[in-house]
């Protein structure tokens, strides 16, 4: 394995983790948006505040990690992506800004009218971001980002593969969030809320799964390199993803919500890794190889130092945060809290 | 900001690629907005730590109440700081592909470490904010320590990149190709530590004066309780140390500018031609190559910039016209920063002198009024300092290596994204002000906690408090 591949693996680990944890945060926007009026949806919205409140900022930093690794290790690929996909990147960014700010504003707003406005912005924006990041993935994977940059500003992301990417990203995030929120609702002693979420999560899962299967044919036509990879080298991962998806549905159906979270994470991780395996060795499909995009060797080595430092500082801290959120003290009702 | 926007508009019209002007404006605006929140991310945890620790150790309910309120405020400020920081990350590529595509592997390493410190800060912020009543008090307090440390490391890393743009090192250019990249050398460039110290201390000035100013306003309105006195004093002590250290750091940094970026110094000092001893020109503008309206104090320029009675200050005549920065913005921004910094240093000296002479400055309405204004002034000084160093580096993005015109995107649609950023940030500013004001109203009405107005969490007690808050 070449040094540039090692760094690419480290970077892509960030993509997977952002897809899982950032994705679950974004997906909660779908549930917030469809929760109904202020009275009916109140309990679900409080659950969402409670579930993603302590973790969303940390989960969000994976995006920074990915960007920094991309521009430091593969500067020319970064410039090519940013100049070509200016529009979807800007719109994803718009979603990030509105989502983060309005999530905080809503929680502390004084009146229900304010909360409604901030909440609608938070929930809507949460779906914009995964959609446009999905179109970015589609653009890169279908070979629409030229190595020299400044590709077609519109056609690069307005195409079948990009739209499939966007829709699947929204569906996957919503499914992940549904599984997590159902588990949190059950754990915090609110079976009624869990029963509200359970059939809806199943429906979102079935629809997303069906779309993923239906997407194979158009992807093979529109993005042959990716299609060949997905049905070739990456096929085992696609099978794992599909199996884990089915297992998740079964577990949610049988109300084994805790374990459903694990299989849901496996399903999403497998499909994201599958994309990476399918497009290897390209960093920009059909345009630029990972090895050719790599910057100076000394910088790649320095980045591995960063990864090592992250492994001993960030990961234990992150583990502590996630562990805390799973303890009984933290599962307590929001109102029992002071501050 | 508005002034710089118009002046730059004037100066940059008709040159460079179509993306140059909107890219500059968007970067200037989004960074100028974020830098204030970044200061809170760096300095606020330390101040919260002091009052929170006092609350626990001395069993002081006033201090503990302050810590809770500041933590709640920081939840808002850090959220919008996190997203506006993400904007900057993406803008590096959206606006400056010429810089990142070419030098990404030279300057990227400190950004990677900055990402790690942002991670640590976000993780422990989440734990701290949600830890109230859910963790043993001492351990809960300890969660602020990694946040404060991450603030130091993060500041160093971000400023290190900016220092690299002023002092590019860690690579060689051979026939236009970047070779021999040493990212560690780039990260620990010669300007990094001084620039870091300047920014870090500046962050404590901004947060110290802004927060103490809020409580000075409360004292002015007759809320003369222990809550307000402590809320004023703790941040003011931080601001005191910072305001006294800052002129010294600034002076040493200023002397470096002569050695490394003479054209920037010439713009700072409004020096059209080299002269020694050089005067200090207070105020004034350059109109058609002539200095107009400046108050000249002989020799003081040499003393301040060179630590000498006679040493010359290089003039703009030593710089080819194409390499000169926009002089007036740089000069005025620089002097505004220095002027405000000097006034703030005087203010803290007066405060502690009065205390030492057994006067209570907090009983003096004039002092309180000045203390209220000190907050916005410190923010203005921060913005001016940043404008001075950035505009003073022009026309270079990387000093004498990469012109800003070559770093900017050549896309044509950048005015759209700039307009979008303006609108979204305006909305975000309004939203933050509305929510923060409503929180203080509720606190004043006696609310112990701020619960969301929806769901079962909006319990009857809080509803009642909110109703009182609405009336009050």
Coordinates of N, CA, C and O in Angstrom, one line a residue, chain A residues 3-114:
Chain A
X3 N 2.0 5.2 0.4 CA 1.7 6.2 1.5 C 0.5 7.0 1.2 O -0.3 7.3 2.1
X4 N 0.3 7.3 -0.1 CA -0.9 8.1 -0.4 C -2.2 7.4 -0.2 O -3.2 7.9 0.2
X5 N -2.1 6.0 -0.3 CA -3.3 5.2 0.0 C -3.6 5.1 1.5 O -4.8 5.1 1.9
X6 N -2.5 5.1 2.2 CA -2.7 5.1 3.7 C -3.4 6.3 4.2 O -4.4 6.3 4.9
X7 N -2.9 7.5 3.7 CA -3.5 8.7 4.1 C -5.0 8.8 3.6 O -5.9 9.3 4.3
X8 N -5.2 8.3 2.3 CA -6.5 8.3 1.8 C -7.5 7.5 2.7 O -8.6 7.8 2.9
X9 N -6.9 6.3 3.2 CA -7.7 5.5 4.1 C -8.1 6.3 5.4 O -9.2 6.2 5.8
X10 N -7.1 7.0 5.9 CA -7.4 7.8 7.1 C -8.4 8.8 6.8 O -9.3 9.0 7.6
X11 N -8.3 9.5 5.7 CA -9.3 10.5 5.3 C -10.6 9.9 5.2 O -11.7 10.4 5.6
X12 N -10.7 8.7 4.5 CA -12.0 8.1 4.2 C -12.6 7.6 5.5 O -13.8 7.5 5.6
X13 N -11.8 7.2 6.5 CA -12.4 6.8 7.7 C -13.2 8.0 8.3 O -14.3 7.8 8.9
X14 N -12.7 9.2 8.1 CA -13.4 10.4 8.5 C -14.7 10.5 7.7 O -15.8 10.8 8.3
X15 N -14.7 10.2 6.4 CA -15.9 10.2 5.6 C -17.0 9.2 6.2 O -18.2 9.6 6.3
X16 N -16.5 8.0 6.5 CA -17.4 7.0 7.0 C -18.0 7.5 8.4 O -19.3 7.4 8.6
X17 N -17.2 8.0 9.2 CA -17.7 8.4 10.6 C -18.6 9.7 10.4 O -19.6 9.8 11.1
X18 N -18.3 10.6 9.5 CA -19.2 11.7 9.3 C -20.5 11.2 8.7 O -21.6 11.7 9.1
X19 N -20.4 10.2 7.8 CA -21.7 9.7 7.3 C -22.5 9.0 8.3 O -23.7 9.2 8.3
X20 N -21.9 8.3 9.3 CA -22.7 7.7 10.3 C -23.2 8.7 11.4 O -24.4 8.7 11.6
X21 N -22.3 9.4 12.0 CA -22.7 10.2 13.1 C -23.3 11.5 12.7 O -24.3 12.0 13.2
X22 N -22.6 12.2 11.8 CA -23.1 13.4 11.2 C -24.4 13.1 10.5 O -25.4 13.8 10.6
X23 N -24.5 12.0 9.8 CA -25.7 11.6 9.1 C -26.9 11.4 10.0 O -28.0 11.8 9.7
X24 N -26.6 10.7 11.1 CA -27.7 10.5 12.1 C -28.2 11.9 12.6 O -29.4 12.1 12.8
X25 N -27.3 12.8 12.8 CA -27.7 14.1 13.3 C -28.6 14.8 12.2 O -29.6 15.4 12.5
X26 N -28.1 14.8 11.0 CA -28.8 15.5 9.9 C -30.2 14.8 9.7 O -31.2 15.5 9.5
X27 N -30.2 13.5 9.8 CA -31.5 12.8 9.6 C -32.5 13.1 10.6 O -33.7 13.0 10.3
X28 N -32.1 13.6 11.8 CA -33.1 13.9 12.8 C -34.0 15.1 12.3 O -35.1 15.3 12.7
X29 N -33.4 15.8 11.3 CA -34.2 16.9 10.7 C -35.5 16.4 10.0 O -36.5 17.0 10.1
X30 N -35.4 15.2 9.4 CA -36.5 14.6 8.7 C -37.6 14.4 9.8 O -38.8 14.7 9.5
X31 N -37.3 13.8 10.9 CA -38.3 13.5 11.9 C -38.8 14.7 12.6 O -40.0 14.8 13.0
X32 N -38.0 15.8 12.7 CA -38.4 17.0 13.3 C -39.4 17.7 12.3 O -40.4 18.2 12.7
X33 N -39.1 17.6 11.0 CA -40.0 18.3 10.0 C -41.3 17.6 10.0 O -42.3 18.3 9.7
X34 N -41.3 16.3 10.2 CA -42.6 15.6 10.0 C -43.3 15.3 11.3 O -44.2 14.5 11.4
X35 N -42.8 15.9 12.4 CA -43.3 15.6 13.7 C -44.7 16.2 14.0 O -45.4 15.8 15.0
X36 N -45.2 17.1 13.1 CA -46.5 17.7 13.3 C -46.4 19.0 14.1 O -45.3 19.6 14.2
X37 N -47.6 19.5 14.5 CA -47.7 20.8 15.1 C -47.0 20.9 16.4 O -46.4 19.9 16.9
X38 N -47.0 22.1 17.0 CA -46.2 22.3 18.2 C -46.6 21.4 19.4 O -45.8 20.9 20.1
X39 N -47.9 21.1 19.5 CA -48.4 20.3 20.7 C -48.0 18.8 20.4 O -47.4 18.1 21.2
X40 N -48.4 18.4 19.2 CA -48.3 17.0 18.9 C -46.8 16.6 18.8 O -46.4 15.5 19.2
X41 N -46.0 17.5 18.2 CA -44.6 17.1 17.9 C -43.6 17.5 19.0 O -42.4 17.2 18.9
X42 N -44.2 18.1 20.1 CA -43.3 18.6 21.1 C -42.4 17.6 21.7 O -41.2 17.8 21.9
X43 N -43.0 16.4 22.1 CA -42.2 15.4 22.7 C -41.1 14.9 21.9 O -40.0 14.6 22.3
X44 N -41.4 14.7 20.6 CA -40.4 14.2 19.7 C -39.2 15.2 19.5 O -38.1 14.9 19.5
X45 N -39.6 16.5 19.5 CA -38.6 17.5 19.3 C -37.7 17.6 20.5 O -36.5 17.9 20.4
X46 N -38.3 17.4 21.7 CA -37.5 17.4 22.9 C -36.5 16.3 22.9 O -35.4 16.4 23.2
X47 N -37.0 15.1 22.4 CA -36.1 13.9 22.3 C -35.0 14.2 21.3 O -33.8 13.9 21.6
X48 N -35.3 14.9 20.2 CA -34.3 15.2 19.2 C -33.2 16.1 19.9 O -32.0 15.9 19.8
X49 N -33.7 17.2 20.6 CA -32.8 18.1 21.3 C -31.9 17.3 22.2 O -30.7 17.5 22.2
X50 N -32.5 16.4 22.9 CA -31.7 15.6 23.9 C -30.8 14.7 23.3 O -29.7 14.5 23.8
X51 N -31.2 14.1 22.2 CA -30.3 13.1 21.6 C -29.1 13.7 20.9 O -28.0 13.2 21.0
X52 N -29.3 14.7 20.1 CA -28.2 15.2 19.3 C -27.5 16.4 20.0 O -26.4 16.8 19.6
X53 N -28.2 17.0 20.9 CA -27.6 18.2 21.6 C -26.2 18.1 22.1 O -25.3 18.9 21.7
X54 N -25.9 17.0 22.9 CA -24.5 17.0 23.4 C -23.5 16.6 22.3 O -22.3 16.8 22.5
X55 N -23.9 16.0 21.2 CA -22.9 15.4 20.3 C -22.8 16.0 18.9 O -21.9 15.8 18.2
X56 N -23.8 16.9 18.6 CA -23.8 17.3 17.1 C -22.6 18.1 16.8 O -22.1 18.0 15.6
X57 N -22.0 18.9 17.7 CA -20.9 19.7 17.3 C -19.7 18.8 17.1 O -18.9 19.0 16.1
X58 N -19.5 17.8 18.0 CA -18.4 16.9 17.8 C -18.5 16.1 16.5 O -17.6 15.9 15.7
X59 N -19.8 15.6 16.3 CA -20.0 14.8 15.0 C -19.7 15.6 13.8 O -19.3 15.1 12.7
X60 N -20.0 16.9 13.9 CA -19.8 17.8 12.8 C -18.3 18.0 12.4 O -18.0 18.3 11.3
X61 N -17.5 17.9 13.4 CA -16.0 18.2 13.2 C -15.4 17.2 12.2 O -14.4 17.5 11.6
X62 N -16.1 16.0 12.0 CA -15.5 15.1 11.0 C -15.5 15.7 9.6 O -14.6 15.4 8.8
X63 N -16.4 16.6 9.4 CA -16.4 17.3 8.1 C -15.1 18.2 7.9 O -14.4 18.2 6.9
X64 N -14.8 18.9 9.0 CA -13.6 19.7 9.0 C -12.3 18.8 8.8 O -11.4 19.1 8.0
X65 N -12.3 17.6 9.5 CA -11.3 16.7 9.4 C -11.1 16.2 7.9 O -10.0 16.2 7.4
X66 N -12.2 15.9 7.3 CA -12.2 15.5 5.9 C -11.6 16.6 5.0 O -10.7 16.4 4.2
X67 N -12.2 17.8 5.1 CA -11.7 18.9 4.3 C -10.2 19.2 4.5 O -9.5 19.3 3.5
X68 N -9.8 19.2 5.7 CA -8.4 19.5 6.0 C -7.5 18.4 5.4 O -6.5 18.7 4.8
X69 N -7.9 17.2 5.6 CA -7.1 16.1 5.0 C -7.0 16.2 3.4 O -6.0 16.0 2.8
X70 N -8.2 16.5 2.9 CA -8.3 16.6 1.4 C -7.4 17.7 0.9 O -6.6 17.5 0.0
X71 N -7.4 18.9 1.5 CA -6.6 20.0 0.9 C -5.1 19.8 1.3 O -4.3 20.3 0.6
X72 N -4.8 19.2 2.4 CA -3.4 19.0 2.8 C -2.8 17.9 2.0 O -1.6 18.0 1.5
X73 N -3.5 16.8 1.9 CA -2.8 15.6 1.3 C -3.0 15.6 -0.3 O -2.2 15.1 -1.0
X74 N -4.2 16.1 -0.7 CA -4.5 16.1 -2.2 C -4.9 17.5 -2.6 O -6.1 17.6 -3.0
X75 N -4.0 18.4 -2.6 CA -4.4 19.8 -2.8 C -5.1 20.0 -4.2 O -6.1 20.7 -4.3
X76 N -4.5 19.4 -5.2 CA -5.1 19.6 -6.6 C -6.5 19.0 -6.7 O -7.3 19.6 -7.3
X77 N -6.7 17.9 -6.1 CA -8.1 17.3 -6.1 C -9.0 18.2 -5.4 O -10.2 18.4 -5.8
X78 N -8.6 18.8 -4.3 CA -9.4 19.7 -3.5 C -9.8 20.9 -4.3 O -11.0 21.3 -4.4
X79 N -8.8 21.5 -5.0 CA -9.1 22.7 -5.8 C -10.1 22.3 -7.0 O -11.0 23.1 -7.3
X80 N -9.9 21.1 -7.6 CA -10.7 20.7 -8.7 C -12.2 20.5 -8.2 O -13.1 20.9 -8.9
X81 N -12.3 19.9 -7.0 CA -13.7 19.6 -6.5 C -14.4 20.9 -6.2 O -15.5 21.2 -6.5
X82 N -13.7 21.8 -5.5 CA -14.3 23.0 -5.0 C -14.7 24.0 -6.2 O -15.7 24.6 -6.1
X83 N -13.8 24.1 -7.2 CA -14.1 25.0 -8.3 C -15.2 24.4 -9.1 O -16.1 25.2 -9.6
X84 N -15.3 23.1 -9.3 CA -16.3 22.5 -10.1 C -17.7 22.4 -9.4 O -18.7 22.8 -10.0
X85 N -17.6 22.0 -8.2 CA -18.9 21.8 -7.4 C -19.2 22.9 -6.5 O -19.7 22.8 -5.4
X86 N -18.9 24.1 -7.0 CA -19.1 25.3 -6.2 C -20.6 25.4 -5.7 O -20.8 25.7 -4.5
X87 N -21.5 25.1 -6.6 CA -22.9 25.4 -6.2 C -23.4 24.4 -5.2 O -23.9 24.8 -4.1
X88 N -23.3 23.0 -5.4 CA -23.7 22.1 -4.3 C -23.0 22.3 -3.0 O -23.5 22.1 -1.9
X89 N -21.7 22.6 -3.1 CA -20.9 22.8 -1.9 C -21.4 24.0 -1.1 O -21.6 24.0 0.1
X90 N -21.7 25.1 -1.8 CA -22.2 26.3 -1.2 C -23.6 26.0 -0.6 O -23.9 26.5 0.5
X91 N -24.4 25.2 -1.3 CA -25.8 24.9 -0.7 C -25.7 24.0 0.5 O -26.4 24.2 1.5
X92 N -24.8 23.0 0.4 CA -24.6 22.2 1.6 C -24.1 23.0 2.8 O -24.6 22.8 3.9
X93 N -23.2 24.0 2.5 CA -22.7 24.9 3.5 C -23.9 25.7 4.1 O -24.0 25.9 5.3
X94 N -24.8 26.2 3.2 CA -25.9 26.9 3.7 C -26.7 26.1 4.7 O -27.1 26.6 5.8
X95 N -26.9 24.8 4.3 CA -27.6 23.9 5.2 C -26.9 23.8 6.6 O -27.6 23.8 7.6
X96 N -25.6 23.6 6.5 CA -24.8 23.5 7.8 C -25.0 24.7 8.7 O -25.3 24.5 9.9
X97 N -24.9 25.9 8.1 CA -25.0 27.1 8.9 C -26.4 27.2 9.5 O -26.5 27.5 10.7
X98 N -27.4 27.1 8.7 CA -28.8 27.2 9.2 C -29.1 26.2 10.2 O -29.7 26.4 11.2
X99 N -28.7 24.9 9.9 CA -29.0 23.9 10.9 C -28.4 24.1 12.2 O -29.1 24.1 13.3
X100 N -27.1 24.3 12.3 CA -26.4 24.5 13.5 C -26.9 25.7 14.3 O -27.2 25.6 15.5
X101 N -27.0 26.8 13.6 CA -27.4 28.0 14.3 C -28.8 27.9 14.9 O -29.1 28.2 16.0
X102 N -29.7 27.4 14.0 CA -31.2 27.4 14.4 C -31.5 26.3 15.4 O -32.4 26.4 16.1
X103 N -30.6 25.3 15.4 CA -30.8 24.2 16.4 C -30.6 24.9 17.8 O -31.4 24.7 18.8
X104 N -29.5 25.7 17.9 CA -29.2 26.3 19.2 C -30.3 27.4 19.5 O -30.7 27.5 20.6
X105 N -30.7 28.1 18.5 CA -31.7 29.2 18.7 C -33.0 28.6 19.2 O -33.6 29.1 20.1
X106 N -33.4 27.5 18.6 CA -34.7 27.0 18.9 C -34.8 26.5 20.4 O -35.7 26.8 21.1
X107 N -33.7 25.8 20.8 CA -33.7 25.3 22.1 C -33.9 26.4 23.2 O -34.5 26.1 24.2
X108 N -33.4 27.6 22.9 CA -33.4 28.6 23.9 C -34.4 29.7 23.6 O -34.4 30.8 24.2
X109 N -35.3 29.5 22.6 CA -36.2 30.6 22.1 C -37.2 30.8 23.2 O -37.6 29.9 24.0
X110 N -37.8 32.0 23.2 CA -38.7 32.4 24.3 C -40.1 32.0 24.0 O -40.8 31.6 24.9
X111 N -40.5 32.1 22.8 CA -41.9 31.8 22.5 C -42.1 30.7 21.5 O -41.1 30.3 20.8
X112 N -43.3 30.2 21.4 CA -43.5 29.1 20.5 C -43.4 29.5 19.1 O -43.0 28.8 18.2
X113 N -43.7 30.8 18.8 CA -43.6 31.3 17.4 C -42.2 31.3 17.0 O -41.8 30.9 15.9
X114 N -41.3 31.8 17.9 CA -39.9 31.8 17.6 C -39.4 30.4 17.3 O -38.7 30.1 16.4

